[in-house]
PDB file of C-alpha atoms in Angstrom:
ATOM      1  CA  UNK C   1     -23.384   2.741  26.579  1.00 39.00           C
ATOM      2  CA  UNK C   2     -19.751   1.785  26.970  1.00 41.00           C
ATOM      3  CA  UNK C   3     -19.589  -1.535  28.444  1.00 39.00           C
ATOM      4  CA  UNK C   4     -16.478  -0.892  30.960  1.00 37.00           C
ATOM      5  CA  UNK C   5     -18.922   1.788  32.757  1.00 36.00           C
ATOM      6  CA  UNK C   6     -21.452  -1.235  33.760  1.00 37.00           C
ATOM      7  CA  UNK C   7     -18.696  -2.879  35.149  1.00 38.00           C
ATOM      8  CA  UNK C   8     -17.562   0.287  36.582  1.00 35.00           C
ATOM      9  CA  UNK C   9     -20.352   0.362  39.166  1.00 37.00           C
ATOM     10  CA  UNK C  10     -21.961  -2.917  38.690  1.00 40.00           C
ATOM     11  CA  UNK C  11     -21.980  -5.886  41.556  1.00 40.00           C
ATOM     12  CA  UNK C  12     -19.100  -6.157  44.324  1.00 43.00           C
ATOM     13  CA  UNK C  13     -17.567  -3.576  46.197  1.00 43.00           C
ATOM     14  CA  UNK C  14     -20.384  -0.941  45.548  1.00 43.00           C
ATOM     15  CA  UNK C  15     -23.205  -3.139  46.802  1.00 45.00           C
ATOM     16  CA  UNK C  16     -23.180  -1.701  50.315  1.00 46.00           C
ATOM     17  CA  UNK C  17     -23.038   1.994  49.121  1.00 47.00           C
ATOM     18  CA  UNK C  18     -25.730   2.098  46.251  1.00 49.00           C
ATOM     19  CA  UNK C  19     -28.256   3.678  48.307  1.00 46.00           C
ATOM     20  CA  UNK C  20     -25.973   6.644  48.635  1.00 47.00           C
ATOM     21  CA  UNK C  21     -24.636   7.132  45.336  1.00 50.00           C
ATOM     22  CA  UNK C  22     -26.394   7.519  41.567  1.00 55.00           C
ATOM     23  CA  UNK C  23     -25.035   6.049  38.618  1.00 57.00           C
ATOM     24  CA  UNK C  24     -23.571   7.887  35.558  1.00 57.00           C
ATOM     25  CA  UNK C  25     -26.041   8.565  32.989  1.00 52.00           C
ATOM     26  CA  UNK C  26     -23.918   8.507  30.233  1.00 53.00           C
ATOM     27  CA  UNK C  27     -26.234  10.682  27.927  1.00 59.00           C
ATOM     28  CA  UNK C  28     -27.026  13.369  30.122  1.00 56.00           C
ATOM     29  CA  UNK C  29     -22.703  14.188  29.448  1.00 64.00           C
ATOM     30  CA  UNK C  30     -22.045  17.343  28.116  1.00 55.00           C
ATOM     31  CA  UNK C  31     -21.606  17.838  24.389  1.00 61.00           C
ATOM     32  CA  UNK C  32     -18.094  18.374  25.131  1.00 69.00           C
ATOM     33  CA  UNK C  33     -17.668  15.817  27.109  1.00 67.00           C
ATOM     34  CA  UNK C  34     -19.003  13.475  24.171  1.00 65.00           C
ATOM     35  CA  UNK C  35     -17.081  15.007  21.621  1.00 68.00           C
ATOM     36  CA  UNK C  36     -13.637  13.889  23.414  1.00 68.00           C
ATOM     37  CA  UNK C  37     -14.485  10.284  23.759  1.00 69.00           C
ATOM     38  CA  UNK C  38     -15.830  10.316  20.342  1.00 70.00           C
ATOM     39  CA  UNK C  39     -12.421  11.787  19.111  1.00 73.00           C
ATOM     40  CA  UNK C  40     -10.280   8.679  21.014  1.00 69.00           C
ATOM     41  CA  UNK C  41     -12.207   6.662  18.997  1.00 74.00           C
ATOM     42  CA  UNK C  42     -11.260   6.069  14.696  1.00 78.00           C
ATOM     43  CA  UNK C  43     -14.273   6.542  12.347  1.00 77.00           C
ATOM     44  CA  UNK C  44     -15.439   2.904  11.878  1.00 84.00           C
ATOM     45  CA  UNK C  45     -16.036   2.460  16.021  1.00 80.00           C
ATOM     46  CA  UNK C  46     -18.000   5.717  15.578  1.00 83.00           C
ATOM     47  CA  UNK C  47     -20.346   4.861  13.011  1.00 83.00           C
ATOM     48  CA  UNK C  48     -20.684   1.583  14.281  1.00 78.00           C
ATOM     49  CA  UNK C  49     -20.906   1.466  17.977  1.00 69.00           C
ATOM     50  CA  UNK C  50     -20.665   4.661  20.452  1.00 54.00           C
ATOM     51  CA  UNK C  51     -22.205   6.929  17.961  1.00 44.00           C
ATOM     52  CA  UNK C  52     -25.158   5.035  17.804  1.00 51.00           C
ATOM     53  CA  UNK C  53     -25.131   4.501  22.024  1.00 53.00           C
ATOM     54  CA  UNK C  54     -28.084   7.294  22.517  1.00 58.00           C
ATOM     55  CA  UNK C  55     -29.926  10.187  21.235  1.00 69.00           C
ATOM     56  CA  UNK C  56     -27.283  12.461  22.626  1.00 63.00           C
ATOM     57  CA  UNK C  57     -24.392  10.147  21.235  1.00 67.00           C
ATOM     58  CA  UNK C  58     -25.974  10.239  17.669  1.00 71.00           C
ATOM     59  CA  UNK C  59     -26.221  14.084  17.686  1.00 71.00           C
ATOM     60  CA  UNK C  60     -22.816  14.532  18.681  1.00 66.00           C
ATOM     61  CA  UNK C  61     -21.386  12.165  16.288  1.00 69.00           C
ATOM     62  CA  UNK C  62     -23.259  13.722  13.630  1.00 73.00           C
ATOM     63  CA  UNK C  63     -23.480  17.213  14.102  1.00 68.00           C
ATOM     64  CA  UNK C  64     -20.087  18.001  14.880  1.00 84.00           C
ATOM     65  CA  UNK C  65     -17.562  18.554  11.049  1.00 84.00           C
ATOM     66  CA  UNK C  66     -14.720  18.912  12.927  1.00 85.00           C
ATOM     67  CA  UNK C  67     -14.759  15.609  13.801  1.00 89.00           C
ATOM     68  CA  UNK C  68     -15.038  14.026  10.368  1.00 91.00           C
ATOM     69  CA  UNK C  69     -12.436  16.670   9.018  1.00 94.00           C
ATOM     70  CA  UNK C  70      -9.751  13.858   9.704  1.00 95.00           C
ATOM     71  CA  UNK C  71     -11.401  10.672   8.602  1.00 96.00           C
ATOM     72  CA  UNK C  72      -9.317   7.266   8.951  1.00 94.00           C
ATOM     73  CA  UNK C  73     -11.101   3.656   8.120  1.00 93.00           C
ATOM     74  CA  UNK C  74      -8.331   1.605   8.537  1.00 93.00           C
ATOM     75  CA  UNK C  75      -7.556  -1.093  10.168  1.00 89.00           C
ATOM     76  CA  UNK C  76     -10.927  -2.987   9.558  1.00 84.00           C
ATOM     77  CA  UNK C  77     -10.346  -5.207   6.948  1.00 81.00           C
ATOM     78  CA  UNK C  78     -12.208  -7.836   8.768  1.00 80.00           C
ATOM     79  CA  UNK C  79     -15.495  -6.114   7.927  1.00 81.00           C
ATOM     80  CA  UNK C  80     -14.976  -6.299   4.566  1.00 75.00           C
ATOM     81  CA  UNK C  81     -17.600  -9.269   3.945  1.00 81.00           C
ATOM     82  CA  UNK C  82     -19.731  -7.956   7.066  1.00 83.00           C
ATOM     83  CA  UNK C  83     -20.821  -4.261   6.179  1.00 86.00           C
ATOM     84  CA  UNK C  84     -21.087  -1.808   3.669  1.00 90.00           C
ATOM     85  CA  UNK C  85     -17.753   0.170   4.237  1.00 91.00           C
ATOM     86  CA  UNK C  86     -18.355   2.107   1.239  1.00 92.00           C
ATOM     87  CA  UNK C  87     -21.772   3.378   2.493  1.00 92.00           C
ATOM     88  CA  UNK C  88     -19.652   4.160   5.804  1.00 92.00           C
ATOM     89  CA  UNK C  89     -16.984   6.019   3.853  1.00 95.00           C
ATOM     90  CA  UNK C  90     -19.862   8.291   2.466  1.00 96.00           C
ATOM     91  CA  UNK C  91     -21.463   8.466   5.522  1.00 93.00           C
ATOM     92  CA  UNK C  92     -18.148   9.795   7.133  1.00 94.00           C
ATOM     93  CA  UNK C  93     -17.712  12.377   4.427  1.00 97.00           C
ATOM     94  CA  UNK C  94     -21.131  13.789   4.684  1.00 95.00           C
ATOM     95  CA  UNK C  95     -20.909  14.520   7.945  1.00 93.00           C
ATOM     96  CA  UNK C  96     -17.918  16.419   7.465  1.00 94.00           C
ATOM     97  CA  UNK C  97     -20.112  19.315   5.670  1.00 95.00           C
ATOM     98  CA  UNK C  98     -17.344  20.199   2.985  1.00 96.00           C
ATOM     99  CA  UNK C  99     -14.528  20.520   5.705  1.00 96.00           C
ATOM    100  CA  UNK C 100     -12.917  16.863   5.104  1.00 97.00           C
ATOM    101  CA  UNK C 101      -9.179  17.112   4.655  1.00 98.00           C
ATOM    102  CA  UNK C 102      -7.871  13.719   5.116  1.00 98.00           C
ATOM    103  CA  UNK C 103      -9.666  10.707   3.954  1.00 98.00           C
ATOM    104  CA  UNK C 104      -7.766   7.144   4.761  1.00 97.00           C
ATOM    105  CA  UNK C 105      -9.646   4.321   3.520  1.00 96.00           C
ATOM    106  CA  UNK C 106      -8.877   0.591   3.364  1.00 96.00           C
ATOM    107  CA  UNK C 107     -11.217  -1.672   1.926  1.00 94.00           C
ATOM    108  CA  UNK C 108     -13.186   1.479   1.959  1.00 93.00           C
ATOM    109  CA  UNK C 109     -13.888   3.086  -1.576  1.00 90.00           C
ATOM    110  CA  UNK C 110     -14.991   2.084  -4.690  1.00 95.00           C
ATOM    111  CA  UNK C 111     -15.502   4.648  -7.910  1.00 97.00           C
ATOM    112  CA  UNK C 112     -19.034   5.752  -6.930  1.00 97.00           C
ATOM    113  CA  UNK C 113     -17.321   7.307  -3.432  1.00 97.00           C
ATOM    114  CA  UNK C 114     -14.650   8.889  -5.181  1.00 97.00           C
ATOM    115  CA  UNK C 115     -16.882  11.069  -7.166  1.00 97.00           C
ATOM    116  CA  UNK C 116     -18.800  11.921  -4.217  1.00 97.00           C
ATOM    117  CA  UNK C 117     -15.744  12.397  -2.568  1.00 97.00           C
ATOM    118  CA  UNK C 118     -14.341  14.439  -4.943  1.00 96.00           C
ATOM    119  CA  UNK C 119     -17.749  16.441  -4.820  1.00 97.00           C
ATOM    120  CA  UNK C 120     -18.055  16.892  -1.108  1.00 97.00           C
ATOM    121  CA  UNK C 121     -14.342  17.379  -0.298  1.00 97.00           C
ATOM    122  CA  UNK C 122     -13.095  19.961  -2.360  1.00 94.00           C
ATOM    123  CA  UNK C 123     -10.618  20.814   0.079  1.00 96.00           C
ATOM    124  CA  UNK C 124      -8.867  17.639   0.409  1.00 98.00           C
ATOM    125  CA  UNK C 125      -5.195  17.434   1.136  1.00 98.00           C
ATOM    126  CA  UNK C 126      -4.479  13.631   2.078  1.00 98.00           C
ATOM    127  CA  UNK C 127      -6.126  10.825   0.456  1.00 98.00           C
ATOM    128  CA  UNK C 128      -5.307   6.726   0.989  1.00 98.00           C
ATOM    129  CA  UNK C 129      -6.620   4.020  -0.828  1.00 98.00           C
ATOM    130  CA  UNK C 130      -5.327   0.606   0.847  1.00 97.00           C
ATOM    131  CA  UNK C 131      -6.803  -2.083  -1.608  1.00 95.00           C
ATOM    132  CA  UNK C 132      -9.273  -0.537  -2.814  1.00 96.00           C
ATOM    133  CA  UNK C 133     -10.407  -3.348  -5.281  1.00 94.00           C
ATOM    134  CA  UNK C 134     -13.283  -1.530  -6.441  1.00 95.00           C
ATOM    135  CA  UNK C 135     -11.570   1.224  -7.552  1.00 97.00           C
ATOM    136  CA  UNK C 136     -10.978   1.674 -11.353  1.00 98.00           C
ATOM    137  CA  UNK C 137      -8.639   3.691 -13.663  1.00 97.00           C
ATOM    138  CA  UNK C 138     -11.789   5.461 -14.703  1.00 98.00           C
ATOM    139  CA  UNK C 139     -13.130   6.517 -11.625  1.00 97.00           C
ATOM    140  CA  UNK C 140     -10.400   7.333  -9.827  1.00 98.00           C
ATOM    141  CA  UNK C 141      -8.865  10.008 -13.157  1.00 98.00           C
ATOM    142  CA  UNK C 142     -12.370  11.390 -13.204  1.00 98.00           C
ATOM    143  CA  UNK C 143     -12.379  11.861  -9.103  1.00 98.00           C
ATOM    144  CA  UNK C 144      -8.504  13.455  -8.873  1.00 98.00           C
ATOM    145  CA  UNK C 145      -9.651  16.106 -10.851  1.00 98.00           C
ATOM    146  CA  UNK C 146     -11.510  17.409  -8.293  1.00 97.00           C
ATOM    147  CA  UNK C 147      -8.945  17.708  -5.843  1.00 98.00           C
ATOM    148  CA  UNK C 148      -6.677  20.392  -6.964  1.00 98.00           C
ATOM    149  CA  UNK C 149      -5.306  20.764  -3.317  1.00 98.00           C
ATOM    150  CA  UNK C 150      -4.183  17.734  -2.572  1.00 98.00           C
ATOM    151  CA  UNK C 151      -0.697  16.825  -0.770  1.00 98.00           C
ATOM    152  CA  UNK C 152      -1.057  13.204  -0.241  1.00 98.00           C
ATOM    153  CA  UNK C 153      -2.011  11.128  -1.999  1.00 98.00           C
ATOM    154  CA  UNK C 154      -1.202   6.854  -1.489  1.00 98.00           C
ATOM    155  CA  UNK C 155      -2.642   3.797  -3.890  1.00 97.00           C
ATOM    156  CA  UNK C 156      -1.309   0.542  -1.905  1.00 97.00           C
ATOM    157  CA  UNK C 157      -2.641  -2.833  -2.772  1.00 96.00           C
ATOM    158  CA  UNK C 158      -5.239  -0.881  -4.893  1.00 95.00           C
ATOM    159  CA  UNK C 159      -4.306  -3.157  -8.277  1.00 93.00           C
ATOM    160  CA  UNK C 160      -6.799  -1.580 -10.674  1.00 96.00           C
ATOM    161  CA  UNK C 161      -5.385   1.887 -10.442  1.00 97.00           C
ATOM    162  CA  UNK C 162      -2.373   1.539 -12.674  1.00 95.00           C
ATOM    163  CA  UNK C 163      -0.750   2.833 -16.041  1.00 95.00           C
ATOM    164  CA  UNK C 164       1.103   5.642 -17.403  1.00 97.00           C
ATOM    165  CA  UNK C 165      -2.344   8.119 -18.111  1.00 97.00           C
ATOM    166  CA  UNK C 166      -3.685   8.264 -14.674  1.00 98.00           C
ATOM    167  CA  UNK C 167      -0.965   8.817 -13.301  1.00 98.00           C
ATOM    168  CA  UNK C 168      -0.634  11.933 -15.692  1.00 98.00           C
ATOM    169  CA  UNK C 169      -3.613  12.804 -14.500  1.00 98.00           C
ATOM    170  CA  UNK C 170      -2.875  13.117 -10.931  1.00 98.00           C
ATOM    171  CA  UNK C 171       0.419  15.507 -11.879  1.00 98.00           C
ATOM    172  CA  UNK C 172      -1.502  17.684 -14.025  1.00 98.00           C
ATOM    173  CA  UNK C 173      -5.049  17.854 -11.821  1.00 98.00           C
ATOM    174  CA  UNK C 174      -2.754  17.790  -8.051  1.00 98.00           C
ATOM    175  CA  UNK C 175      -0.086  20.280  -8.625  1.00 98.00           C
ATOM    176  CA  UNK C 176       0.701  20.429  -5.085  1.00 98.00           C
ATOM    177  CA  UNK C 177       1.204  16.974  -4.206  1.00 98.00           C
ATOM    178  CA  UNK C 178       4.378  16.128  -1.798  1.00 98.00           C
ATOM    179  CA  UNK C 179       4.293  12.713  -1.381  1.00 98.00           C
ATOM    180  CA  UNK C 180       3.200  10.129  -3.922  1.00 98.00           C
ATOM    181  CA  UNK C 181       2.724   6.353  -2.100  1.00 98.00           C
ATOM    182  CA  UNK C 182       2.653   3.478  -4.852  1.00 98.00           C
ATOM    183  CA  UNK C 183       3.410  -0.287  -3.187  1.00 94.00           C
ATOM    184  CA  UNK C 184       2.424  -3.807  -3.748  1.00 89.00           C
ATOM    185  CA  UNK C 185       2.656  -6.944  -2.119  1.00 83.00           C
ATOM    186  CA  UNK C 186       5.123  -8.360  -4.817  1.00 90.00           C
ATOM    187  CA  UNK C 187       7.543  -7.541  -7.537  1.00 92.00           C
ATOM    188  CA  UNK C 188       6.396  -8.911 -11.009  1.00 89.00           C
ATOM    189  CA  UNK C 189       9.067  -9.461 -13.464  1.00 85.00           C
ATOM    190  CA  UNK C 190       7.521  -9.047 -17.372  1.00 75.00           C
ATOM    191  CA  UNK C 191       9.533 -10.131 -19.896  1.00 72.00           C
ATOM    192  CA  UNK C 192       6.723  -9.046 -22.901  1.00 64.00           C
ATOM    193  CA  UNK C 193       8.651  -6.813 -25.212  1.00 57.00           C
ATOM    194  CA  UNK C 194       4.922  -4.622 -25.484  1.00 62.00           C
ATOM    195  CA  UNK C 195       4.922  -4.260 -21.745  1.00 73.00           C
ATOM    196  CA  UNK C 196       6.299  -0.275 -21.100  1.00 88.00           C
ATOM    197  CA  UNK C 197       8.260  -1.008 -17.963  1.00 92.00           C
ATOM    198  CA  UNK C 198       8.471   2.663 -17.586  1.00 96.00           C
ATOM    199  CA  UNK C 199       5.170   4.057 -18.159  1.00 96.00           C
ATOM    200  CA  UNK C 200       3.940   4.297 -14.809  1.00 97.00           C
ATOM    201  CA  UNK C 201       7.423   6.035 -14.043  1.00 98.00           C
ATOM    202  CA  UNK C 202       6.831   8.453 -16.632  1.00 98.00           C
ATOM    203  CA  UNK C 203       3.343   9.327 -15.411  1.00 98.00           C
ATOM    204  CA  UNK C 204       4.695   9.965 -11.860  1.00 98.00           C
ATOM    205  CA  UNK C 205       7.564  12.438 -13.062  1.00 98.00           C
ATOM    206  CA  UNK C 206       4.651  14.516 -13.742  1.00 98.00           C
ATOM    207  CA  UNK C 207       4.656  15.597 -10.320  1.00 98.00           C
ATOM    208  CA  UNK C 208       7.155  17.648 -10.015  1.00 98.00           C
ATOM    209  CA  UNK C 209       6.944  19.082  -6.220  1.00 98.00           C
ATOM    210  CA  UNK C 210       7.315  15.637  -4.838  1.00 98.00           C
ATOM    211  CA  UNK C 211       9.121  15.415  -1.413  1.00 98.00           C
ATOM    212  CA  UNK C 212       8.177  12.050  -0.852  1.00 98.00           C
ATOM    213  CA  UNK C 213       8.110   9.292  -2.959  1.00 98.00           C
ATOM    214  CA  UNK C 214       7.866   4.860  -2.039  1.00 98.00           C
ATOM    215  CA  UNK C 215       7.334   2.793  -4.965  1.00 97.00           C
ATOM    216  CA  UNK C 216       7.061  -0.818  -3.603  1.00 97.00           C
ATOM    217  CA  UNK C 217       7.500  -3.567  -6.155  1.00 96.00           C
ATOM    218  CA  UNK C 218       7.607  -1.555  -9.488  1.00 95.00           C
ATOM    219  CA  UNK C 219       9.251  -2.727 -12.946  1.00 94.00           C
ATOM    220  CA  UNK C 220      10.691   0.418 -13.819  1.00 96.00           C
ATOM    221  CA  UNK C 221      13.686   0.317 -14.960  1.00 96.00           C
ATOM    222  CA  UNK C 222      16.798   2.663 -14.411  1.00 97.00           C
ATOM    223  CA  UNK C 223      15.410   4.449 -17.802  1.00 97.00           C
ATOM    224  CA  UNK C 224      12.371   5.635 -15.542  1.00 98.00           C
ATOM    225  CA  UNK C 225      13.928   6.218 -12.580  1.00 98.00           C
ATOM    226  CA  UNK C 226      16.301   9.173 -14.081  1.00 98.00           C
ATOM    227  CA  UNK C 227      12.979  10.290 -15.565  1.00 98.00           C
ATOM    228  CA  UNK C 228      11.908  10.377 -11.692  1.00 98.00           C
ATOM    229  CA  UNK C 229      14.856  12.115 -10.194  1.00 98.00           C
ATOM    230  CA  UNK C 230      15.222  14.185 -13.503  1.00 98.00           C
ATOM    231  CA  UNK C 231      11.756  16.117 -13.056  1.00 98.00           C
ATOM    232  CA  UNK C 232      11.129  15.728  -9.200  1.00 98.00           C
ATOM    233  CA  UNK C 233      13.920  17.979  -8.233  1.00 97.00           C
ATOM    234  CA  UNK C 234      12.663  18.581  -5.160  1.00 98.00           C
ATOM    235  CA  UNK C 235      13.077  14.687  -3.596  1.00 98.00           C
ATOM    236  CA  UNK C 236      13.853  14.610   0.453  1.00 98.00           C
ATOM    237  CA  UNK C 237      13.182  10.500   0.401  1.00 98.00           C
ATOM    238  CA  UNK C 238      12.946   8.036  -2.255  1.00 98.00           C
ATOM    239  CA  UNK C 239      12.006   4.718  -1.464  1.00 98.00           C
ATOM    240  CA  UNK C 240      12.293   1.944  -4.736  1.00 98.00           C
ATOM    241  CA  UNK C 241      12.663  -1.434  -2.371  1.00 97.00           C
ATOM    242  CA  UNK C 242      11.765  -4.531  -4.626  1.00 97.00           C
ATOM    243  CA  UNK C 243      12.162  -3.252  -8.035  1.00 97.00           C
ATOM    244  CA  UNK C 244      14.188  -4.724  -9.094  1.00 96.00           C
ATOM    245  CA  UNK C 245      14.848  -3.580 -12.594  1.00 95.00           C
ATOM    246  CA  UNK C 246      16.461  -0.660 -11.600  1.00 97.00           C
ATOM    247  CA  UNK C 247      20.429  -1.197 -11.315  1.00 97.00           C
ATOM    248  CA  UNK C 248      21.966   1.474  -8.975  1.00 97.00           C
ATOM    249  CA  UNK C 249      24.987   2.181 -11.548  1.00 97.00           C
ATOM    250  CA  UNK C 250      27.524   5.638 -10.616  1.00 97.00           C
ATOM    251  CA  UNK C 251      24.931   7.823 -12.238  1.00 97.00           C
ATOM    252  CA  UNK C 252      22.094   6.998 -10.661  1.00 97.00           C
ATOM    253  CA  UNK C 253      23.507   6.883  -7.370  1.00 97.00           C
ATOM    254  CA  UNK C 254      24.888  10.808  -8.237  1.00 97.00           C
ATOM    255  CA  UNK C 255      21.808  11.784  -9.298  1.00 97.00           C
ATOM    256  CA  UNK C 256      20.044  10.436  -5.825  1.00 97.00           C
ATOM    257  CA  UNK C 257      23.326  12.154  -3.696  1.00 96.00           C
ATOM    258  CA  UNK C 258      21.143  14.973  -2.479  1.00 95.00           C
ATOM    259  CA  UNK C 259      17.813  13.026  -1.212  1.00 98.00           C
ATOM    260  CA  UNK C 260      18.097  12.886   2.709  1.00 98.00           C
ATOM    261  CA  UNK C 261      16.414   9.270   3.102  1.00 98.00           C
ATOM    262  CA  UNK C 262      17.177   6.685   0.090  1.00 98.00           C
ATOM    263  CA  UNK C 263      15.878   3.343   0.163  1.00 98.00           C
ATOM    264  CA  UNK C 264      16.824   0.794  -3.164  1.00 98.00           C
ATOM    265  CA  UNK C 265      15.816  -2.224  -4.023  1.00 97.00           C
ATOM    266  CA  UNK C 266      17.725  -4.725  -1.706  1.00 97.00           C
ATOM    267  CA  UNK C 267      17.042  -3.239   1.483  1.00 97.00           C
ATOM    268  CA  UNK C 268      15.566  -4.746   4.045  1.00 97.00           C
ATOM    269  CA  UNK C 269      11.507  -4.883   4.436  1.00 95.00           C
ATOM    270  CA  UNK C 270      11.292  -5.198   8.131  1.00 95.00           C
ATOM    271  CA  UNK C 271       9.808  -1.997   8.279  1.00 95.00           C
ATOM    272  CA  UNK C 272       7.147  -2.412   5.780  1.00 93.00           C
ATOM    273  CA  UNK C 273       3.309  -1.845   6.573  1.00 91.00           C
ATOM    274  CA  UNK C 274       2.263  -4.725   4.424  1.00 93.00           C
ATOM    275  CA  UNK C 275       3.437  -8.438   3.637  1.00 91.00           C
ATOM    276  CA  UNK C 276       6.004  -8.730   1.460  1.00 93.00           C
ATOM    277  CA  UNK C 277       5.705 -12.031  -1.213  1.00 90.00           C
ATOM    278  CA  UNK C 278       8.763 -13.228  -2.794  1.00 92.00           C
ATOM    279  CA  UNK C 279       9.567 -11.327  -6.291  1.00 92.00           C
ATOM    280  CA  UNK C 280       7.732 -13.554  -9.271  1.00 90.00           C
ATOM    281  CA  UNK C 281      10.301 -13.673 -11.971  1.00 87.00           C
ATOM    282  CA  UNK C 282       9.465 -14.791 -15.717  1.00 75.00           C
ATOM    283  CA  UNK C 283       9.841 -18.660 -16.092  1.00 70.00           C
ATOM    284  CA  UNK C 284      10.689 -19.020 -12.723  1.00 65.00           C
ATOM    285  CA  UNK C 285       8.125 -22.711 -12.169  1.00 52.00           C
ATOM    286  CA  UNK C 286       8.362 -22.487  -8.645  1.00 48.00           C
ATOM    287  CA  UNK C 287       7.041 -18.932  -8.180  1.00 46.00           C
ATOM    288  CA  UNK C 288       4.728 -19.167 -10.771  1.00 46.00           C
ATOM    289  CA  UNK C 289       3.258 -21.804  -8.826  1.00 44.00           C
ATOM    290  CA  UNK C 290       2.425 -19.992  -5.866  1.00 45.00           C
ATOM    291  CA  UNK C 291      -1.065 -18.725  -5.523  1.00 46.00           C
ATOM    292  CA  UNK C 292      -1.506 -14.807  -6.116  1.00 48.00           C
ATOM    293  CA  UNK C 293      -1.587 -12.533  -3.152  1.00 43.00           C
ATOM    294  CA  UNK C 294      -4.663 -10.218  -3.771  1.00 46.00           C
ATOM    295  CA  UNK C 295      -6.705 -10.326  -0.785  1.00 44.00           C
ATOM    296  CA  UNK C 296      -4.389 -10.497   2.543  1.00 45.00           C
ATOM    297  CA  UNK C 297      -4.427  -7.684   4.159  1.00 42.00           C
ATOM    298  CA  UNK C 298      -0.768  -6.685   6.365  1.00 42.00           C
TER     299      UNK C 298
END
């Protein structure tokens, strides 16, 4: 039960008047009633605390799609090393009974989920991976292709989803995505002459009904960025902050004169969801020097 309703009508004030009064039985509640504290609550406190409370609790968390249709496990990072948030994703998704049209994960989703994702949500239209470590290229091409109708789609911090082909994949298997979310915590700079700068560019110009596009801490280059603009024609907001490759020269900066919300790569980070590390630039000693930032969450 939730602790606050102890409290509620525990020792003090109500001392004199117990006789007269009867204390909330939390699981005699309506179903209801249930179902609207449930939905205050995100997925993770569901699965881990008040849908678990009683027998009437546990039915309504589990028996009740609609409210799994919507499923967000972020903001738990701290649980990484304490429980099994991929079992939790799946368990999320399987109560959702093939209505799950969002699924925001953060430490939540390795390949094995996004197949049965991929199987159980067919109708998926948002889906966020926030470093998802466990993630492969592999895994995630093969699970994309199941969701034809998706709109949303964001890989942040998610390092081993990467390269020219997947992201291919995603344009020709998600014709109807919008916006396209791509960001790390730092800009590399590569100065191997067999590193393609641009193929990750190239694979996102695929999708070509893009409204929305960030790409945090890229290395394309202004080559891939008119491949961008050339082939998403329908751009409202572009957001290239930290890559710093790209060189806003006259025709660029015609070519972006039509996107309503244009962020390049000077501008301020204040606003951004995760922490920013300084750029890494080739044989610069003193940022080579500093430890990678994989695991810190923002």
């Amino acid at each position: 039960m939730p602790s606050s309703s102890r409290r509620r009508h525990g020792r003090g004030r109500g001392r004199g008047r117990r006789s007269g009064s009867k204390k909330r039985n939390w699981a005699d509640l309506p179903l209801d009633a249930i179902s609207a504290v449930l939905r205050k609550l995100d997925h993770v406190e569901i699965l881990m605390g008040a849908g678990q409370a009683c027998r009437s609790w546990r039915r309504a968390a589990r028996d009740d799609p609609s409210l799994w249709r919507r499923i967000d496990m972020c903001g738990h990072a701290d649980l990484f090393n304490q429980v099994d948030l991929h079992g939790m994703a799946q368990a999320a998704v399987r109560r959702a009974k093939g209505q799950c049209e969002a699924f925001w994960g953060e430490y939540a989703g390795d390949d094995a989920f996004l197949l049965f994702l991929g199987e159980q949500a067919p109708s998926l239209k948002s889906l966020r991976l926030i470093s998802c470590y466990d993630v492969s290229n592999e895994g995630f091409a093969e699970a994309i292709k199941k969701l034809p109708l998706l709109e949303e789609l964001e890989l942040s911090l998610s390092k081993n989803v990467f390269g020219q082909e997947v992201f291919e994949t995603v344009g020709k298997s998600c014709p109807h995505l919008k916006r396209f979310r791509l960001s790390e915590h730092r800009f590399y700079s590569f100065e191997d002459v067999d590193y393609n700068k641009n193929g990750e560019a190239l694979g996102i110009a695929t999708m070509t009904e893009l409204r929305s596009l960030q790409i945090f801490g890229n290395n394309l280059t202004n080559e891939g960025l008119t491949a961008i603009l050339d082939n998403c024609c329908h751009l409202e907001s572009l957001d290239i902050r930290h890559c710093f490759n790209v060189e806003m020269d006259n025709t660029l900066r015609a070519k972006c004169a039509g996107i309503k919300t244009l962020r390049l790569p000077n501008d301020s980070t204040d606003d951004y969801e995760f922490i920013v590390s300084n750029p890494a630039w080739a044989n610069d000693s003193q940022t080579q020097s500093e430890d990678d930032f994989d695991g810190d969450m923002g």
